Amino acid sequence: ALAGTAGLGVQRIHRRQKSASADLAAEVARAEWVGVMAGRGNELTRDTFLPLWSNAGWQPRPIRILLPDPEPGRDTWLARREDEVRAGDPGFRAGLLAEQVRINARYLASAARGKENCELRFYDLPNHFRVVITERTAFLTIYRSSAHGRNSPCIVARRPGHIYDFAQRVFSSAWEAGRVPQNDLISDA
């Protein structure tokens, strides 16, 4: 009720991102455009985003995807996030998160091959949240420091609203500053 009065546009809050997957899949399937700023991109390779990649569900629409920059280095935001997750998941060895981002980027490059208006960029910003945005709805997941994103809360906000506007500003700023990947990073070879 408070969110509605304050103009935040919050439609729903999921205690865990993974419980928002059905709502997200439905929104992505009918969206005129989709923007995703992910923490590593695993969910982009799963059923939630299948309408973007399958020939049955394909429709020409702008799709912009931002993944963390996987270029090596211990002084990157991705490496810092990896250290946070490792505190809650001892199986997370150094370099694993960057390796997963590279694999997901390759998958996305292959899935998007031949599809118009699909672009991928890398960002080097704090890896503390995920944004999925369409012309109607924003899904904003705020990562808990030592938990995987799927176990973090997800705010679903409609347009118009302050949370939607915030998500759009974050995504747009990161997109403009993003780095276009080199072909050798995302090729199948």
PDB file of C-alpha atoms in Angstrom:
ATOM      1  CA  ALA A   1       0.000   0.000   0.000  1.00  0.00           C
ATOM      2  CA  LEU A   2       2.832   2.388   0.900  1.00  0.00           C
ATOM      3  CA  ALA A   3       4.608   1.660  -2.405  1.00  0.00           C
ATOM      4  CA  GLY A   4       1.431   2.552  -4.297  1.00  0.00           C
ATOM      5  CA  THR A   5       0.958   5.814  -2.465  1.00  0.00           C
ATOM      6  CA  ALA A   6       4.586   6.801  -2.977  1.00  0.00           C
ATOM      7  CA  GLY A   7       4.402   6.175  -6.735  1.00  0.00           C
ATOM      8  CA  LEU A   8       6.974   3.381  -6.654  1.00  0.00           C
ATOM      9  CA  GLY A   9       4.949   1.202  -9.023  1.00  0.00           C
ATOM     10  CA  VAL A  10       5.714  -2.001  -7.115  1.00  0.00           C
ATOM     11  CA  GLN A  11       3.354  -4.718  -8.261  1.00  0.00           C
ATOM     12  CA  ARG A  12       4.832  -7.601  -6.321  1.00  0.00           C
ATOM     13  CA  ILE A  13       7.852  -8.631  -4.274  1.00  0.00           C
ATOM     14  CA  HIS A  14       9.163 -12.190  -4.522  1.00  0.00           C
ATOM     15  CA  ARG A  15      11.242 -13.403  -1.602  1.00  0.00           C
ATOM     16  CA  ARG A  16      13.441 -15.250  -4.090  1.00  0.00           C
ATOM     17  CA  GLN A  17      14.221 -14.419  -7.695  1.00  0.00           C
ATOM     18  CA  LYS A  18      13.517 -17.988  -8.784  1.00  0.00           C
ATOM     19  CA  SER A  19       9.869 -17.651  -7.685  1.00  0.00           C
ATOM     20  CA  ALA A  20       9.466 -14.762 -10.157  1.00  0.00           C
ATOM     21  CA  SER A  21      10.475 -16.957 -13.121  1.00  0.00           C
ATOM     22  CA  ALA A  22       6.925 -17.777 -14.293  1.00  0.00           C
ATOM     23  CA  ASP A  23       5.900 -14.097 -14.241  1.00  0.00           C
ATOM     24  CA  LEU A  24       9.146 -13.158 -15.974  1.00  0.00           C
ATOM     25  CA  ALA A  25       8.724 -15.808 -18.685  1.00  0.00           C
ATOM     26  CA  ALA A  26       5.193 -14.573 -19.435  1.00  0.00           C
ATOM     27  CA  GLU A  27       6.383 -10.954 -19.641  1.00  0.00           C
ATOM     28  CA  VAL A  28       9.354 -11.788 -21.874  1.00  0.00           C
ATOM     29  CA  ALA A  29       7.144 -13.819 -24.242  1.00  0.00           C
ATOM     30  CA  ARG A  30       4.812 -10.889 -24.938  1.00  0.00           C
ATOM     31  CA  ALA A  31       7.283  -7.984 -24.694  1.00  0.00           C
ATOM     32  CA  GLU A  32       7.943  -5.622 -27.589  1.00  0.00           C
ATOM     33  CA  TRP A  33      11.544  -5.204 -26.374  1.00  0.00           C
ATOM     34  CA  VAL A  34      13.667  -6.772 -23.634  1.00  0.00           C
ATOM     35  CA  GLY A  35      16.703  -5.540 -21.704  1.00  0.00           C
ATOM     36  CA  VAL A  36      18.630  -7.811 -19.342  1.00  0.00           C
ATOM     37  CA  MET A  37      21.500  -6.846 -17.059  1.00  0.00           C
ATOM     38  CA  ALA A  38      22.451 -10.136 -15.447  1.00  0.00           C
ATOM     39  CA  GLY A  39      24.957 -11.165 -12.813  1.00  0.00           C
ATOM     40  CA  ARG A  40      26.245 -14.083 -14.906  1.00  0.00           C
ATOM     41  CA  GLY A  41      23.471 -14.982 -17.330  1.00  0.00           C
ATOM     42  CA  ASN A  42      22.594 -18.545 -16.332  1.00  0.00           C
ATOM     43  CA  GLU A  43      18.839 -17.993 -16.441  1.00  0.00           C
ATOM     44  CA  LEU A  44      19.137 -16.583 -19.975  1.00  0.00           C
ATOM     45  CA  THR A  45      19.994 -20.130 -21.102  1.00  0.00           C
ATOM     46  CA  ARG A  46      16.908 -21.678 -19.462  1.00  0.00           C
ATOM     47  CA  ASP A  47      13.170 -21.950 -20.062  1.00  0.00           C
ATOM     48  CA  THR A  48      12.412 -18.494 -18.663  1.00  0.00           C
ATOM     49  CA  PHE A  49      14.008 -16.836 -21.694  1.00  0.00           C
ATOM     50  CA  LEU A  50      13.329 -19.588 -24.245  1.00  0.00           C
ATOM     51  CA  PRO A  51      10.796 -17.418 -26.150  1.00  0.00           C
ATOM     52  CA  LEU A  52      13.686 -15.129 -27.070  1.00  0.00           C
ATOM     53  CA  TRP A  53      15.711 -17.926 -28.662  1.00  0.00           C
ATOM     54  CA  SER A  54      13.307 -20.583 -29.956  1.00  0.00           C
ATOM     55  CA  ASN A  55      12.214 -20.359 -33.563  1.00  0.00           C
ATOM     56  CA  ALA A  56       8.638 -21.143 -32.485  1.00  0.00           C
ATOM     57  CA  GLY A  57       8.458 -18.147 -30.173  1.00  0.00           C
ATOM     58  CA  TRP A  58      10.761 -15.862 -32.121  1.00  0.00           C
ATOM     59  CA  GLN A  59       9.550 -12.459 -33.175  1.00  0.00           C
ATOM     60  CA  PRO A  60      11.784  -9.629 -34.339  1.00  0.00           C
ATOM     61  CA  ARG A  61      12.197  -7.279 -31.381  1.00  0.00           C
ATOM     62  CA  PRO A  62      15.060  -5.429 -29.785  1.00  0.00           C
ATOM     63  CA  ILE A  63      16.877  -7.558 -27.214  1.00  0.00           C
ATOM     64  CA  ARG A  64      19.776  -6.052 -25.301  1.00  0.00           C
ATOM     65  CA  ILE A  65      21.797  -8.163 -22.925  1.00  0.00           C
ATOM     66  CA  LEU A  66      24.439  -6.973 -20.499  1.00  0.00           C
ATOM     67  CA  LEU A  67      26.718  -9.470 -18.782  1.00  0.00           C
ATOM     68  CA  PRO A  68      29.592  -8.733 -16.408  1.00  0.00           C
ATOM     69  CA  ASP A  69      32.903  -8.274 -18.170  1.00  0.00           C
ATOM     70  CA  PRO A  70      34.684 -11.628 -17.837  1.00  0.00           C
ATOM     71  CA  GLU A  71      38.132 -10.314 -18.771  1.00  0.00           C
ATOM     72  CA  PRO A  72      40.685 -11.651 -16.304  1.00  0.00           C
ATOM     73  CA  GLY A  73      41.656  -9.669 -13.277  1.00  0.00           C
ATOM     74  CA  ARG A  74      41.307  -9.847  -9.539  1.00  0.00           C
ATOM     75  CA  ASP A  75      40.420  -6.169  -9.230  1.00  0.00           C
ATOM     76  CA  THR A  76      37.110  -6.273 -11.106  1.00  0.00           C
ATOM     77  CA  TRP A  77      33.548  -6.053  -9.870  1.00  0.00           C
ATOM     78  CA  LEU A  78      32.957  -9.594 -11.116  1.00  0.00           C
ATOM     79  CA  ALA A  79      35.839 -10.883  -8.994  1.00  0.00           C
ATOM     80  CA  ARG A  80      34.460  -9.031  -5.976  1.00  0.00           C
ATOM     81  CA  ARG A  81      31.035 -10.629  -6.479  1.00  0.00           C
ATOM     82  CA  GLU A  82      32.704 -14.004  -6.824  1.00  0.00           C
ATOM     83  CA  ASP A  83      34.385 -13.492  -3.443  1.00  0.00           C
ATOM     84  CA  GLU A  84      30.984 -12.650  -1.898  1.00  0.00           C
ATOM     85  CA  VAL A  85      29.296 -15.739  -3.331  1.00  0.00           C
ATOM     86  CA  ARG A  86      32.221 -17.940  -2.326  1.00  0.00           C
ATOM     87  CA  ALA A  87      31.544 -17.003   1.308  1.00  0.00           C
ATOM     88  CA  GLY A  88      28.196 -18.823   1.023  1.00  0.00           C
ATOM     89  CA  ASP A  89      29.179 -21.435  -1.581  1.00  0.00           C
ATOM     90  CA  PRO A  90      32.590 -23.056  -1.016  1.00  0.00           C
ATOM     91  CA  GLY A  91      32.464 -24.685  -4.476  1.00  0.00           C
ATOM     92  CA  PHE A  92      33.008 -21.298  -6.063  1.00  0.00           C
ATOM     93  CA  ARG A  93      36.696 -21.316  -6.961  1.00  0.00           C
ATOM     94  CA  ALA A  94      38.561 -18.264  -8.224  1.00  0.00           C
ATOM     95  CA  GLY A  95      37.724 -17.585 -11.867  1.00  0.00           C
ATOM     96  CA  LEU A  96      34.580 -19.735 -11.951  1.00  0.00           C
ATOM     97  CA  LEU A  97      32.159 -16.835 -12.275  1.00  0.00           C
ATOM     98  CA  ALA A  98      34.095 -15.327 -15.212  1.00  0.00           C
ATOM     99  CA  GLU A  99      34.202 -18.763 -16.851  1.00  0.00           C
ATOM    100  CA  GLN A 100      30.416 -19.103 -16.480  1.00  0.00           C
ATOM    101  CA  VAL A 101      29.873 -15.635 -17.980  1.00  0.00           C
ATOM    102  CA  ARG A 102      32.023 -16.589 -20.995  1.00  0.00           C
ATOM    103  CA  ILE A 103      30.076 -19.828 -21.499  1.00  0.00           C
ATOM    104  CA  ASN A 104      26.754 -17.988 -21.244  1.00  0.00           C
ATOM    105  CA  ALA A 105      27.947 -15.304 -23.666  1.00  0.00           C
ATOM    106  CA  ARG A 106      28.868 -18.018 -26.172  1.00  0.00           C
ATOM    107  CA  TYR A 107      25.470 -19.636 -25.751  1.00  0.00           C
ATOM    108  CA  LEU A 108      23.703 -16.305 -26.277  1.00  0.00           C
ATOM    109  CA  ALA A 109      25.776 -15.487 -29.352  1.00  0.00           C
ATOM    110  CA  SER A 110      24.841 -18.851 -30.830  1.00  0.00           C
ATOM    111  CA  ALA A 111      21.154 -18.630 -29.830  1.00  0.00           C
ATOM    112  CA  ALA A 112      20.863 -15.122 -31.287  1.00  0.00           C
ATOM    113  CA  ARG A 113      22.670 -15.934 -34.538  1.00  0.00           C
ATOM    114  CA  GLY A 114      20.481 -14.889 -37.454  1.00  0.00           C
ATOM    115  CA  LYS A 115      18.021 -13.056 -35.226  1.00  0.00           C
ATOM    116  CA  GLU A 116      17.670  -9.337 -35.836  1.00  0.00           C
ATOM    117  CA  ASN A 117      18.108  -6.674 -33.179  1.00  0.00           C
ATOM    118  CA  CYS A 118      19.813  -8.864 -30.576  1.00  0.00           C
ATOM    119  CA  GLU A 119      22.904  -7.309 -28.997  1.00  0.00           C
ATOM    120  CA  LEU A 120      25.295  -8.298 -26.220  1.00  0.00           C
ATOM    121  CA  ARG A 121      27.623  -6.060 -24.223  1.00  0.00           C
ATOM    122  CA  PHE A 122      29.775  -6.439 -21.127  1.00  0.00           C
ATOM    123  CA  TYR A 123      29.728  -4.148 -18.110  1.00  0.00           C
ATOM    124  CA  ASP A 124      32.220  -3.555 -15.304  1.00  0.00           C
ATOM    125  CA  LEU A 125      30.026  -2.124 -12.574  1.00  0.00           C
ATOM    126  CA  PRO A 126      29.028  -3.306  -9.118  1.00  0.00           C
ATOM    127  CA  ASN A 127      27.498  -6.736  -9.529  1.00  0.00           C
ATOM    128  CA  HIS A 128      24.866  -6.278  -6.821  1.00  0.00           C
ATOM    129  CA  PHE A 129      21.623  -6.726  -8.748  1.00  0.00           C
ATOM    130  CA  ARG A 130      19.901  -8.009 -11.858  1.00  0.00           C
ATOM    131  CA  VAL A 131      17.588  -5.928 -14.040  1.00  0.00           C
ATOM    132  CA  VAL A 132      15.170  -7.372 -16.583  1.00  0.00           C
ATOM    133  CA  ILE A 133      13.093  -4.667 -18.212  1.00  0.00           C
ATOM    134  CA  THR A 134      10.432  -4.475 -20.913  1.00  0.00           C
ATOM    135  CA  GLU A 135       8.213  -1.651 -22.093  1.00  0.00           C
ATOM    136  CA  ARG A 136       5.763  -2.477 -19.256  1.00  0.00           C
ATOM    137  CA  THR A 137       7.597  -4.114 -16.388  1.00  0.00           C
ATOM    138  CA  ALA A 138      10.923  -4.171 -14.553  1.00  0.00           C
ATOM    139  CA  PHE A 139      12.162  -7.115 -12.510  1.00  0.00           C
ATOM    140  CA  LEU A 140      14.826  -5.869 -10.101  1.00  0.00           C
ATOM    141  CA  THR A 141      16.681  -8.513  -8.096  1.00  0.00           C
ATOM    142  CA  ILE A 142      18.820  -7.189  -5.267  1.00  0.00           C
ATOM    143  CA  TYR A 143      21.572  -9.732  -4.604  1.00  0.00           C
ATOM    144  CA  ARG A 144      22.223 -10.730  -1.021  1.00  0.00           C
ATOM    145  CA  SER A 145      25.942 -10.532  -0.322  1.00  0.00           C
ATOM    146  CA  SER A 146      26.712 -14.223   0.175  1.00  0.00           C
ATOM    147  CA  ALA A 147      23.854 -15.822  -1.787  1.00  0.00           C
ATOM    148  CA  HIS A 148      23.253 -16.702  -5.393  1.00  0.00           C
ATOM    149  CA  GLY A 149      20.943 -14.320  -7.245  1.00  0.00           C
ATOM    150  CA  ARG A 150      18.206 -16.945  -7.521  1.00  0.00           C
ATOM    151  CA  ASN A 151      17.903 -16.854  -3.715  1.00  0.00           C
ATOM    152  CA  SER A 152      17.715 -13.052  -3.495  1.00  0.00           C
ATOM    153  CA  PRO A 153      14.555 -10.890  -3.424  1.00  0.00           C
ATOM    154  CA  CYS A 154      13.009  -9.688  -6.674  1.00  0.00           C
ATOM    155  CA  ILE A 155      10.861  -6.564  -6.984  1.00  0.00           C
ATOM    156  CA  VAL A 156       8.386  -6.481  -9.874  1.00  0.00           C
ATOM    157  CA  ALA A 157       7.523  -2.900 -10.805  1.00  0.00           C
ATOM    158  CA  ARG A 158       5.176  -1.574 -13.461  1.00  0.00           C
ATOM    159  CA  ARG A 159       5.515   1.467 -15.623  1.00  0.00           C
ATOM    160  CA  PRO A 160       4.892   4.236 -14.675  1.00  0.00           C
ATOM    161  CA  GLY A 161       6.640   4.198 -11.339  1.00  0.00           C
ATOM    162  CA  HIS A 162       9.836   5.241  -9.614  1.00  0.00           C
ATOM    163  CA  ILE A 163      11.259   1.705  -9.362  1.00  0.00           C
ATOM    164  CA  TYR A 164      10.644   1.107 -13.092  1.00  0.00           C
ATOM    165  CA  ASP A 165      12.279   4.449 -13.927  1.00  0.00           C
ATOM    166  CA  PHE A 166      15.258   3.581 -11.716  1.00  0.00           C
ATOM    167  CA  ALA A 167      15.686   0.185 -13.405  1.00  0.00           C
ATOM    168  CA  GLN A 168      15.501   1.799 -16.828  1.00  0.00           C
ATOM    169  CA  ARG A 169      18.110   4.433 -15.895  1.00  0.00           C
ATOM    170  CA  VAL A 170      20.470   1.786 -14.506  1.00  0.00           C
ATOM    171  CA  PHE A 171      20.098  -0.389 -17.592  1.00  0.00           C
ATOM    172  CA  SER A 172      20.470   2.508 -20.051  1.00  0.00           C
ATOM    173  CA  SER A 173      23.567   3.857 -18.295  1.00  0.00           C
ATOM    174  CA  ALA A 174      25.215   0.439 -18.183  1.00  0.00           C
ATOM    175  CA  TRP A 175      24.339  -0.179 -21.839  1.00  0.00           C
ATOM    176  CA  GLU A 176      25.908   3.076 -22.977  1.00  0.00           C
ATOM    177  CA  ALA A 177      29.086   2.337 -21.002  1.00  0.00           C
ATOM    178  CA  GLY A 178      29.154  -1.360 -21.971  1.00  0.00           C
ATOM    179  CA  ARG A 179      31.908  -2.998 -23.989  1.00  0.00           C
ATOM    180  CA  VAL A 180      31.090  -4.852 -27.190  1.00  0.00           C
ATOM    181  CA  PRO A 181      32.592  -8.338 -26.910  1.00  0.00           C
ATOM    182  CA  GLN A 182      35.416  -9.419 -29.172  1.00  0.00           C
ATOM    183  CA  ASN A 183      34.490 -12.114 -31.687  1.00  0.00           C
ATOM    184  CA  ASP A 184      37.060 -14.529 -30.307  1.00  0.00           C
ATOM    185  CA  LEU A 185      35.386 -14.460 -26.884  1.00  0.00           C
ATOM    186  CA  ILE A 186      31.940 -15.410 -28.147  1.00  0.00           C
ATOM    187  CA  SER A 187      32.771 -17.614 -31.137  1.00  0.00           C
ATOM    188  CA  ASP A 188      32.001 -21.316 -31.045  1.00  0.00           C
ATOM    189  CA  ALA A 189      35.614 -22.274 -31.684  1.00  0.00           C
TER     190      ALA A 189
END
